[in-house]
Coordinates of C-alpha atoms in Angstrom, one line a residue:
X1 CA 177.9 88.2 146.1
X2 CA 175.8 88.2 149.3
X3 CA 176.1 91.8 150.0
X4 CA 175.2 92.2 146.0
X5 CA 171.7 89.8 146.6
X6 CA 171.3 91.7 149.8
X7 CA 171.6 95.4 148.0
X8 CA 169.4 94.2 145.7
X9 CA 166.8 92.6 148.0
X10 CA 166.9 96.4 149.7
X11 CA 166.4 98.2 146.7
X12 CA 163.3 96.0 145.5
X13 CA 161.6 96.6 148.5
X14 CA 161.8 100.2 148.1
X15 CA 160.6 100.2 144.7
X16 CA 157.4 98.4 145.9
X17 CA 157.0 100.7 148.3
X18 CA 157.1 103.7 146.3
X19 CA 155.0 102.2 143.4
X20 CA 151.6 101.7 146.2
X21 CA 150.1 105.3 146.2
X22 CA 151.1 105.6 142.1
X23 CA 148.9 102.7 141.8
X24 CA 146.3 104.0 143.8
X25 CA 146.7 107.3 142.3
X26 CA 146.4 105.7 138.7
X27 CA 143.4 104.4 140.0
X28 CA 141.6 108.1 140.7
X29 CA 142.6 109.0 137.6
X30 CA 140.9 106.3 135.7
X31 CA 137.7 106.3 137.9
X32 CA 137.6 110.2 136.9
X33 CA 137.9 109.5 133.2
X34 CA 135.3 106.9 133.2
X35 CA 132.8 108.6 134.8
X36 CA 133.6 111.7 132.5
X37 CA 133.6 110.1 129.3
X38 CA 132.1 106.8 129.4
X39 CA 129.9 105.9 126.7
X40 CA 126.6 104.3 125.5
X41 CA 125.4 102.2 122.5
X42 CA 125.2 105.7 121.1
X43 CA 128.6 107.2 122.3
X44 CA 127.7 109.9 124.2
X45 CA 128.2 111.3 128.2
X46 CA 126.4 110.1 130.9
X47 CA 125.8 113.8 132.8
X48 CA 124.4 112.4 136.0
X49 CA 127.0 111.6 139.0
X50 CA 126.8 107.4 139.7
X51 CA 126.6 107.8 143.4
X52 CA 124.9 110.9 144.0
X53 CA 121.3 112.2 144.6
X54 CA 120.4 114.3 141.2
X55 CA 120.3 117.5 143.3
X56 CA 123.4 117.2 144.9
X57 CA 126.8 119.3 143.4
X58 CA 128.8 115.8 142.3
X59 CA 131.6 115.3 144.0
X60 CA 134.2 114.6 141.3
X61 CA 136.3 117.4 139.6
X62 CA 135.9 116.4 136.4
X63 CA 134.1 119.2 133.9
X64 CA 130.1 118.2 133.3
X65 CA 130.0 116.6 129.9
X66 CA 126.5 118.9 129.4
X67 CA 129.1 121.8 129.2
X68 CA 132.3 120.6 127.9
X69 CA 131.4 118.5 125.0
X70 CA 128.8 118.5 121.6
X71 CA 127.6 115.3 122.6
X72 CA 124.2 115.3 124.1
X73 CA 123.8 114.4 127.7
X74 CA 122.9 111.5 129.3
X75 CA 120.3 111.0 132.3
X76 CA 120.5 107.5 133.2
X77 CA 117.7 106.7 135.8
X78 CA 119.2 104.2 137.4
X79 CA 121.7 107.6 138.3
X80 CA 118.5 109.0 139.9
X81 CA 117.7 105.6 142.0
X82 CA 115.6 103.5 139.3
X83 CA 116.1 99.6 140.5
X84 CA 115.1 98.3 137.4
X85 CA 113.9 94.9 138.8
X86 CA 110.4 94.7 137.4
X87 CA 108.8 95.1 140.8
X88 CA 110.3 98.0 142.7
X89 CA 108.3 101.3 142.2
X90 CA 110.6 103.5 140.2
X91 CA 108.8 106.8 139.5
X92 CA 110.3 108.9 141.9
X93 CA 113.5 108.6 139.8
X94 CA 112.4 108.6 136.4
X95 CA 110.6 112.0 137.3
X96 CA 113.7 113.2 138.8
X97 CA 115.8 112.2 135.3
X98 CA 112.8 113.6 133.5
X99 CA 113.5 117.0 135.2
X100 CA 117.2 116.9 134.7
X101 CA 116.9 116.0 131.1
X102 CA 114.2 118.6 130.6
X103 CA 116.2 121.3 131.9
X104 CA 119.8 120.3 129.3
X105 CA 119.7 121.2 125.8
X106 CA 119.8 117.7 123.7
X107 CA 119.4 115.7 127.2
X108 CA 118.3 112.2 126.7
X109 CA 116.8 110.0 129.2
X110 CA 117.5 106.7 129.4
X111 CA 116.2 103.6 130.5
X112 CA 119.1 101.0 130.2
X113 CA 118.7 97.7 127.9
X114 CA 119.5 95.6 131.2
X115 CA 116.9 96.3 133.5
X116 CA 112.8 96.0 133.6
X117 CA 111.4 99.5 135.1
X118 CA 107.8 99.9 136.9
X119 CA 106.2 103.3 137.0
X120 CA 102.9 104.4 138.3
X121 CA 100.5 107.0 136.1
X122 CA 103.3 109.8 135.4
X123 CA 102.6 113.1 133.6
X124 CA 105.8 114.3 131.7
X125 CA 105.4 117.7 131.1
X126 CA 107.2 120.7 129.0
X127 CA 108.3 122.7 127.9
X128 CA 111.8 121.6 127.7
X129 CA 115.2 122.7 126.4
X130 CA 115.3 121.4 122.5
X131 CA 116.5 118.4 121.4
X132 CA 115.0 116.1 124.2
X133 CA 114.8 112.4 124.2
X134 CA 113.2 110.1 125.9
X135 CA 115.1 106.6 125.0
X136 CA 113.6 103.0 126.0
X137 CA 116.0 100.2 125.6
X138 CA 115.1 98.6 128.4
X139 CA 111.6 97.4 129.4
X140 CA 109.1 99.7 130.9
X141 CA 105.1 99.0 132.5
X142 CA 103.0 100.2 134.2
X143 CA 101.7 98.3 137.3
X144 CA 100.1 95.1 136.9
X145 CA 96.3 95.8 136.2
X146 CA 93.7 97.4 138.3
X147 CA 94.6 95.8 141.8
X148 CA 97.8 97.2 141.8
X149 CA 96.7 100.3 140.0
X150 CA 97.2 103.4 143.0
X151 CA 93.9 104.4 143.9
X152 CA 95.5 108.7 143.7
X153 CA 96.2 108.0 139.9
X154 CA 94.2 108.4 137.0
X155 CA 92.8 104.9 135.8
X156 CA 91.9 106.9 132.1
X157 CA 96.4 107.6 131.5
X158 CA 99.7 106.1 132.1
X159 CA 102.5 107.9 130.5
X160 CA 101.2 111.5 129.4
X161 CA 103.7 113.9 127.4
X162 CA 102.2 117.4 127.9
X163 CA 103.1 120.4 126.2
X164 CA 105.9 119.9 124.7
X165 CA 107.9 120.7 121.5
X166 CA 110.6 118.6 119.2
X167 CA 110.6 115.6 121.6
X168 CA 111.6 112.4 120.8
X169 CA 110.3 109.0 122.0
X170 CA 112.3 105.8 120.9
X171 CA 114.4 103.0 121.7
X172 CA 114.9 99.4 120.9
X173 CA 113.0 97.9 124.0
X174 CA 109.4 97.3 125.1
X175 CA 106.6 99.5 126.8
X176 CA 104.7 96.5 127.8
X177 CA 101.3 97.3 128.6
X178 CA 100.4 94.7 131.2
X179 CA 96.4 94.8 130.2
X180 CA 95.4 91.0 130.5
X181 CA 93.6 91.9 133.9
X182 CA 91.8 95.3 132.5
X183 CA 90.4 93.5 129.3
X184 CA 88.9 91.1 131.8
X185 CA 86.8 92.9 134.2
X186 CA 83.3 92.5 134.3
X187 CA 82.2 95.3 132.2
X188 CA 84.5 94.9 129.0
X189 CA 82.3 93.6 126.1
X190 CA 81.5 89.9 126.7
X191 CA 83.7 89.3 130.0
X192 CA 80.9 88.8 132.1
X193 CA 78.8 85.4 133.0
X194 CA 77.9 83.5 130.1
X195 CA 79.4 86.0 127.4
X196 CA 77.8 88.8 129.0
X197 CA 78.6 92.5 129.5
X198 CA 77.8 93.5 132.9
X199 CA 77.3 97.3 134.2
X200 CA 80.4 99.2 136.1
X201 CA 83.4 101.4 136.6
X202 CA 85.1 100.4 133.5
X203 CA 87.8 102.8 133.0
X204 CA 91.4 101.7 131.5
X205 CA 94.0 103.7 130.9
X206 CA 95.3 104.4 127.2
X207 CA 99.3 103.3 127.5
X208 CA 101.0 106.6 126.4
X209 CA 99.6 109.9 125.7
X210 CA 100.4 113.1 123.8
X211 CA 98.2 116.0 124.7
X212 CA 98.8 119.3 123.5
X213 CA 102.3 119.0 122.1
X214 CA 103.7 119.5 118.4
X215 CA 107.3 118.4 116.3
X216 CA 107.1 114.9 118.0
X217 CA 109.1 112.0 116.9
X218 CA 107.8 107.9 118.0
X219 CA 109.6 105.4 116.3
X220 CA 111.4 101.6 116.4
X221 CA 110.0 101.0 119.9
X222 CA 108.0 97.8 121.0
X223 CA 104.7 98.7 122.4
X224 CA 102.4 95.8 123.7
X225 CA 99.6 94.5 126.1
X226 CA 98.1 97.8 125.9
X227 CA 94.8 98.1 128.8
X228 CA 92.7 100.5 126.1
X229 CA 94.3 102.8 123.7
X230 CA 98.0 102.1 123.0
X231 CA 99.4 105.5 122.0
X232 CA 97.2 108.4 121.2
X233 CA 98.1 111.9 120.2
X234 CA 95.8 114.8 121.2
X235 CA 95.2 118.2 120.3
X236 CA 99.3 118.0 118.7
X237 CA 100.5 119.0 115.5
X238 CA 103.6 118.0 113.2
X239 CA 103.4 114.0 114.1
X240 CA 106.3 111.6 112.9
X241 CA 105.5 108.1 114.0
X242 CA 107.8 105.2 112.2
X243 CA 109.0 101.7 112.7
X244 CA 106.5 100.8 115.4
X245 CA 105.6 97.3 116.3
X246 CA 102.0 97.2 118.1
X247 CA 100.8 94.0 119.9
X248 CA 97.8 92.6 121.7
X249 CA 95.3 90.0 121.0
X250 CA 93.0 89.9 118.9
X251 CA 90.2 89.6 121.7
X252 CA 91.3 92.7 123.5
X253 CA 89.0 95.0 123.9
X254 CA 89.0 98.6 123.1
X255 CA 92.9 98.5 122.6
X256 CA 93.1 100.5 118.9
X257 CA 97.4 100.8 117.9
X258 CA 97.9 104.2 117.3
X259 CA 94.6 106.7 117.7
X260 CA 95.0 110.8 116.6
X261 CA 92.4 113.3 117.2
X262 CA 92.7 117.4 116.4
X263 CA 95.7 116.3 116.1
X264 CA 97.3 118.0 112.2
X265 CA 100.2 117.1 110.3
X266 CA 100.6 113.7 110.8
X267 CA 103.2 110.4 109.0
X268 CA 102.8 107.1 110.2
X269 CA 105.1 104.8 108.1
X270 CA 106.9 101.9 108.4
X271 CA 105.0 100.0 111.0
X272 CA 103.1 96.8 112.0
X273 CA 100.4 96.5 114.3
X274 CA 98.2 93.8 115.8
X275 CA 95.3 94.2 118.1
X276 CA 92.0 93.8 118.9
X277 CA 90.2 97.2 118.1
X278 CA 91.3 99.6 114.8
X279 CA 94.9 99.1 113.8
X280 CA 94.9 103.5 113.5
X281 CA 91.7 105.3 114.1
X282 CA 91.4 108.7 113.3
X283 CA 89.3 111.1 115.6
X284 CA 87.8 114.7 114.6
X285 CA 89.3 117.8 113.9
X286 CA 92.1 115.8 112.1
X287 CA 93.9 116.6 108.7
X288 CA 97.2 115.9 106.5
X289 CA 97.1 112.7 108.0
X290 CA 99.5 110.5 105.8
X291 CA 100.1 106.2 106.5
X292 CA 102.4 104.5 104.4
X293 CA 103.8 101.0 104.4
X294 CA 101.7 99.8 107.4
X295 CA 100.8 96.3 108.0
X296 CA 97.7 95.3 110.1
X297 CA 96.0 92.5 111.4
X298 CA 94.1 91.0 113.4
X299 CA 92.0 93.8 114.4
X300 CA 89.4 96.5 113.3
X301 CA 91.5 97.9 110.2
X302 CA 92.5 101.3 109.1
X303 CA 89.1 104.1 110.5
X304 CA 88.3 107.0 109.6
X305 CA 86.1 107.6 113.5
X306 CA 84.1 107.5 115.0
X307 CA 82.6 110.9 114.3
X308 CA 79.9 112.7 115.3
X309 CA 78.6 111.2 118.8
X310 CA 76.2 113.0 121.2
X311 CA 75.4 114.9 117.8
X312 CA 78.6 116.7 117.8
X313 CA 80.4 118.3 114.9
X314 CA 83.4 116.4 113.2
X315 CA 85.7 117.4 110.5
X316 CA 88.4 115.3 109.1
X317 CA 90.1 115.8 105.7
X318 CA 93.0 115.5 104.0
X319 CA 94.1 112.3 104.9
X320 CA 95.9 109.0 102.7
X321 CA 96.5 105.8 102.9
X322 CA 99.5 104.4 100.6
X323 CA 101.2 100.7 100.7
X324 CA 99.3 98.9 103.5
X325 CA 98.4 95.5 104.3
X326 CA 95.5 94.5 106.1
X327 CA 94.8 90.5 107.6
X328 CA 92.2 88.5 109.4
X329 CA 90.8 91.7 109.9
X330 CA 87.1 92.6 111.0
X331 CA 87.4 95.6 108.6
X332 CA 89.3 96.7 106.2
X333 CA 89.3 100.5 105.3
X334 CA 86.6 102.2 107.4
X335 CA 84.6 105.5 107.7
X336 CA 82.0 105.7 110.4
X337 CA 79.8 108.2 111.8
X338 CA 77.0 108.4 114.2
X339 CA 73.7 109.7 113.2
X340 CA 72.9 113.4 114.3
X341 CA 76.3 114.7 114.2
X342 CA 77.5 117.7 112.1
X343 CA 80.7 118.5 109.9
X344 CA 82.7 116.5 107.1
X345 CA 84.8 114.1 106.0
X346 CA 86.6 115.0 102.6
X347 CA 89.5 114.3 99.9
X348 CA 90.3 110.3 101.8
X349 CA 92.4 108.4 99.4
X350 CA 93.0 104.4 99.6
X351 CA 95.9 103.6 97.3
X352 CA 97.2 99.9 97.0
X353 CA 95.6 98.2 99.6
X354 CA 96.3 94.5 100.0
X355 CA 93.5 92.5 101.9
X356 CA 93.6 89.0 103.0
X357 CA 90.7 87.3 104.8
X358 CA 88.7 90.4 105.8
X359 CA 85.2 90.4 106.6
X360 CA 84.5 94.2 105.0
X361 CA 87.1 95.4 103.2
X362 CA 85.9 99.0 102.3
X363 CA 83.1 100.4 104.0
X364 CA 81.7 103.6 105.1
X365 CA 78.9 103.3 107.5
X366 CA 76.9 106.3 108.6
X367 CA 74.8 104.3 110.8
X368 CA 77.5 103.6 113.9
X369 CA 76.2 102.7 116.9
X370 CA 77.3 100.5 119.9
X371 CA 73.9 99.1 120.7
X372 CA 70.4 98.3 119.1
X373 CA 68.8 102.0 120.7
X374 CA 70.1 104.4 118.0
X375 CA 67.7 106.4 116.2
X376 CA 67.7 107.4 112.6
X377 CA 68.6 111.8 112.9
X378 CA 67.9 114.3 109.9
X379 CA 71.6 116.1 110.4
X380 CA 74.6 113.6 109.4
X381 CA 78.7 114.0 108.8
X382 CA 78.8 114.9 105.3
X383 CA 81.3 111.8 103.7
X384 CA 82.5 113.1 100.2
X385 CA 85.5 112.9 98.0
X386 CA 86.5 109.6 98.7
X387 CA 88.8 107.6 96.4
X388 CA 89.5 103.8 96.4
X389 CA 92.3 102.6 94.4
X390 CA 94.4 99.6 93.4
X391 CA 92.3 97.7 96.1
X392 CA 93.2 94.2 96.2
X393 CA 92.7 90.6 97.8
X394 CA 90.3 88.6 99.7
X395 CA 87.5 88.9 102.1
X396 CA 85.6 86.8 104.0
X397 CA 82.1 86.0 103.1
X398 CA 80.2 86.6 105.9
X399 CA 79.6 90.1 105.0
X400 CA 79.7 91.9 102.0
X401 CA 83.3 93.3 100.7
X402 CA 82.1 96.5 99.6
X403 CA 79.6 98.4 102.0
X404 CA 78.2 101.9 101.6
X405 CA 75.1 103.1 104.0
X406 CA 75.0 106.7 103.8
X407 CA 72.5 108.8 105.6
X408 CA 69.0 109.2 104.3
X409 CA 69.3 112.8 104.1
X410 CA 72.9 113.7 103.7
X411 CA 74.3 111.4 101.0
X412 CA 77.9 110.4 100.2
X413 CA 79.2 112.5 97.4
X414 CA 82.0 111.9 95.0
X415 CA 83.0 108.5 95.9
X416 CA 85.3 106.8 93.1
X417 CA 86.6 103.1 92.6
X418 CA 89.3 102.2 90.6
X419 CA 91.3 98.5 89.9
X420 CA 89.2 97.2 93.1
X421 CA 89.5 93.6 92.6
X422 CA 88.3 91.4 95.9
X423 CA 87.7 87.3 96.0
X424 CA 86.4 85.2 98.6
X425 CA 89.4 84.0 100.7
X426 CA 86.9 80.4 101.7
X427 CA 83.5 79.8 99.3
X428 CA 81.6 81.4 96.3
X429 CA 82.0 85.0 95.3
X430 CA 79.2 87.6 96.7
X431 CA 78.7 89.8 93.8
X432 CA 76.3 91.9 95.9
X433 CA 78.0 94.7 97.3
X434 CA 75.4 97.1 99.5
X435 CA 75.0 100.8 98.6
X436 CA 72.7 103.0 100.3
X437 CA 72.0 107.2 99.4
X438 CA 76.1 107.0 97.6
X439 CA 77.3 108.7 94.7
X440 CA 80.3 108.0 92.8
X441 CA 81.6 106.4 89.8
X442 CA 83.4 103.6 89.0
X443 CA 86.4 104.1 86.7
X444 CA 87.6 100.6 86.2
X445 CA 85.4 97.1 86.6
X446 CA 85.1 96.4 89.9
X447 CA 85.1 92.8 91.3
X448 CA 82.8 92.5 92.5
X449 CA 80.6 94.6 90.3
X450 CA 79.4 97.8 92.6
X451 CA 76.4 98.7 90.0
X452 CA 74.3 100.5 93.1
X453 CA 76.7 103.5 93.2
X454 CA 74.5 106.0 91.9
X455 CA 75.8 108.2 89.4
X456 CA 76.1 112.2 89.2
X457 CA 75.4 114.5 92.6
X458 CA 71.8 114.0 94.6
X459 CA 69.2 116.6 93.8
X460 CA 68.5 117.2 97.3
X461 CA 72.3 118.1 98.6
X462 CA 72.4 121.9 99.3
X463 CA 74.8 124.1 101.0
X464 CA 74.3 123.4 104.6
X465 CA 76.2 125.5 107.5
X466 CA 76.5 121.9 108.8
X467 CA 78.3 120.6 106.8
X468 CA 81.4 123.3 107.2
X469 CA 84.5 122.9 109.2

């Protein structure tokens, strides 16, 4: 029996022996797989090596997923050298991802749920392979307001996406804007002494920026804090922007939710937005601009402008507004041009519209100007075809819910309210809505009544090479 226990002592040992490198090999083999197929929320590949520079060959064996699979590939930045820790300066690597997922057909970059990423002003720019997307789940920001602000980078732009096609920006985390110290300088409108505005560099950069790009997808992100504008599209066509949520005070200045300007072919559904300047504004050379189901307030409400500064030309048309709601709102649905400019505004339709607690709920005022030194012009933006339906709720009394001062020479043509019922949210009704030089007619009782629309088309209206766009 001891010989037996002694054989089998022996033979033990020698099977531990022999199963060390298997083990160790079984480990390769599984650090291979994982790093060929590991997956995301989504499922897919992550393309970029772990541990290598993004220029480098990898130095695994294991087929790129960008080549041997359908899935799209993956360009994790923190696989490019992002930290993620809210403070460290992380461009270099998102630029770096950005060119690797520029360059793969259906490459996505991502910046992971678990990390917070600081880039400085960055302009992304195209074109691209198709199929690019540029996911946030994490949190990104720029750097913490204008001290830390790099005094090489543009203090008008953070995140600029430049000529690109069929890219998609989305995610479920947060493009915080970190404004707080921009809305407070000196020369924002009463953040000097005493409620003042005091003179100044008073540049602040819009949060993200398309310019020059078309088939562009925004949608479920978080986008917040904004310094100025928080996402603006420019000079792009074929727009799809859905489930946005927008957020900044109400006291921040100049920070409008989602701005376009010659910018056709636009959806905005599905989205609410607070913030201290208009909830979407909508710039010149603009049309087929359609908003659905959007939700707004506080802030300047839903505008159409504003057109025409520095007696330029402006041409908007084609644009709806379907299934919004609009609270504690300066203003509700808003057209508003500058005197001396030149162009049109035509076939605007406001279709079930609830208001609650807004100080002018449909207004088109043809008399804009930021200051008491504007001068009445002979040439105006020619505001026509405008439709107002199924308007609903309350307003505040301070001013008027129904306002309409149109130019002294180039009245407002064509104008026509329907089931427009509005009642003091606090107080007595004002039955006095203000018309000034508008046509229209009035297809239903309007509450209030609006009996100083003026009916049929002005005598003095003419065809005017102005007026064309």
């Amino acid at each position: 029996m001891a010989i037996l226990r002694a054989l089998f002592s022996i033979w033990m040992m020698v099977t531990l022996l022999s199963l060390g490198p298997r083990s160790s090999l079984g480990r390769s083999h599984f650090h291979k797989k994982q790093k060929s197929t590991p997956k995301n929320k989504g499922g897919h590949g992550i393309a970029a090596p772990v541990n290598a520079p993004p220029d480098s060959p990898s130095t695994s064996t294991t087929p790129d997923p960008c080549n041997s699979s359908s899935d799209p590939c993956i360009f994790d930045v923190r696989s490019f050298g992002a930290v993620g820790d809210g403070s460290a300066d992380d461009t270099k690597a998102f630029r770096s991802a950005w060119k690797a997922a520029c360059s793969a057909e259906s490459g996505i970059l991502l910046v992971p749920s678990d990390g917070v990423f600081m880039i400085t002003s960055t302009i992304f720019t195209g074109p691209c392979q198709p199929g690019l997307v540029f996911q946030v789940d994490g949190v990104l920001m720029p750097p913490d307001g204008p001290d830390l602000w790099p005094q090489s980078d543009s203090k008008l732009q953070w995140l600029v996406f430049y000529r690109l096609d069929g890219m998609t920006l989305r995610g479920g985390g947060t493009i915080e804007g970190n404004g707080e110290d921009w809305w407070n300088l000196p020369c924002k409108p009463h953040r000097g002494p005493n409620g003042s505005t005091l003179p100044g560099p008073c540049s602040s950069p819009a949060l993200i920026r398309f310019f020059m790009s078309c088939n562009l997808i925004v949608r479920d992100l978080r986008i917040e804090n904004s310094p100025q504008f928080h996402i603006k599209f420019d000079g792009c066509e074929g727009v799809h922007i859905e489930g946005l949520t927008i957020n900044s005070p109400a006291l921040s200045p100049n920070t409008d939710g989602i701005h376009v300007e010659n910018t056709k072919s636009v959806a905005i559904y599905n989205s609410m937005i607070s913030n201290g300047d208009d909830c979407i504004s909508i710039g010149p050379g603009c049309s087929d601009v359609d908003i659905e189901n959007i939700t707004c307030g506080p802030g300047h409400g839903i505008s159409i402008g504003s057109l025409g500064i520095h007696n330029s030309q402006a041409c908007v048309s084609n644009v709806a507004v379907r299934n919004a709601v609009i609270r504690h709102s300066d203003n509700g649905v808003r057209i508003k041009t500058w005197q001396g400019g030149t162009g049109s505004v035509s076939s605007i339709s406001f279709d079930m519209v609830y208001m609650e607690n807004v100080k002018n709920c449909i207004i088109i005022d043809q008399y804009y100007c930021l200051d008491k030194k504007c001068r009445n012009e002979t040439s105006a933006v020619y505001v026509f075809d405008v439709l107002y339906t199924n308007i609903k709720g309350t307003y505040d009394v301070r001013s008027a819910p129904i306002h309409f001062a149109c130019s002294d020479t180039v009245p407002c043509t064509n104008i026509t309210m329907s089931e427009v019922e509005l009642l003091p949210y606090e107080g007595e009704l004002v039955d006095d809505p203000f018309c000034w030089n508008a046509y229209g007619v009035t297809q239903t009782l309007t509450i209030p009544p609006i009996s100083c629309l003026q009916d049929g088309q002005p005598q003095n209206l003419q065809d005017n090479p102005n007026y064309n766009c």
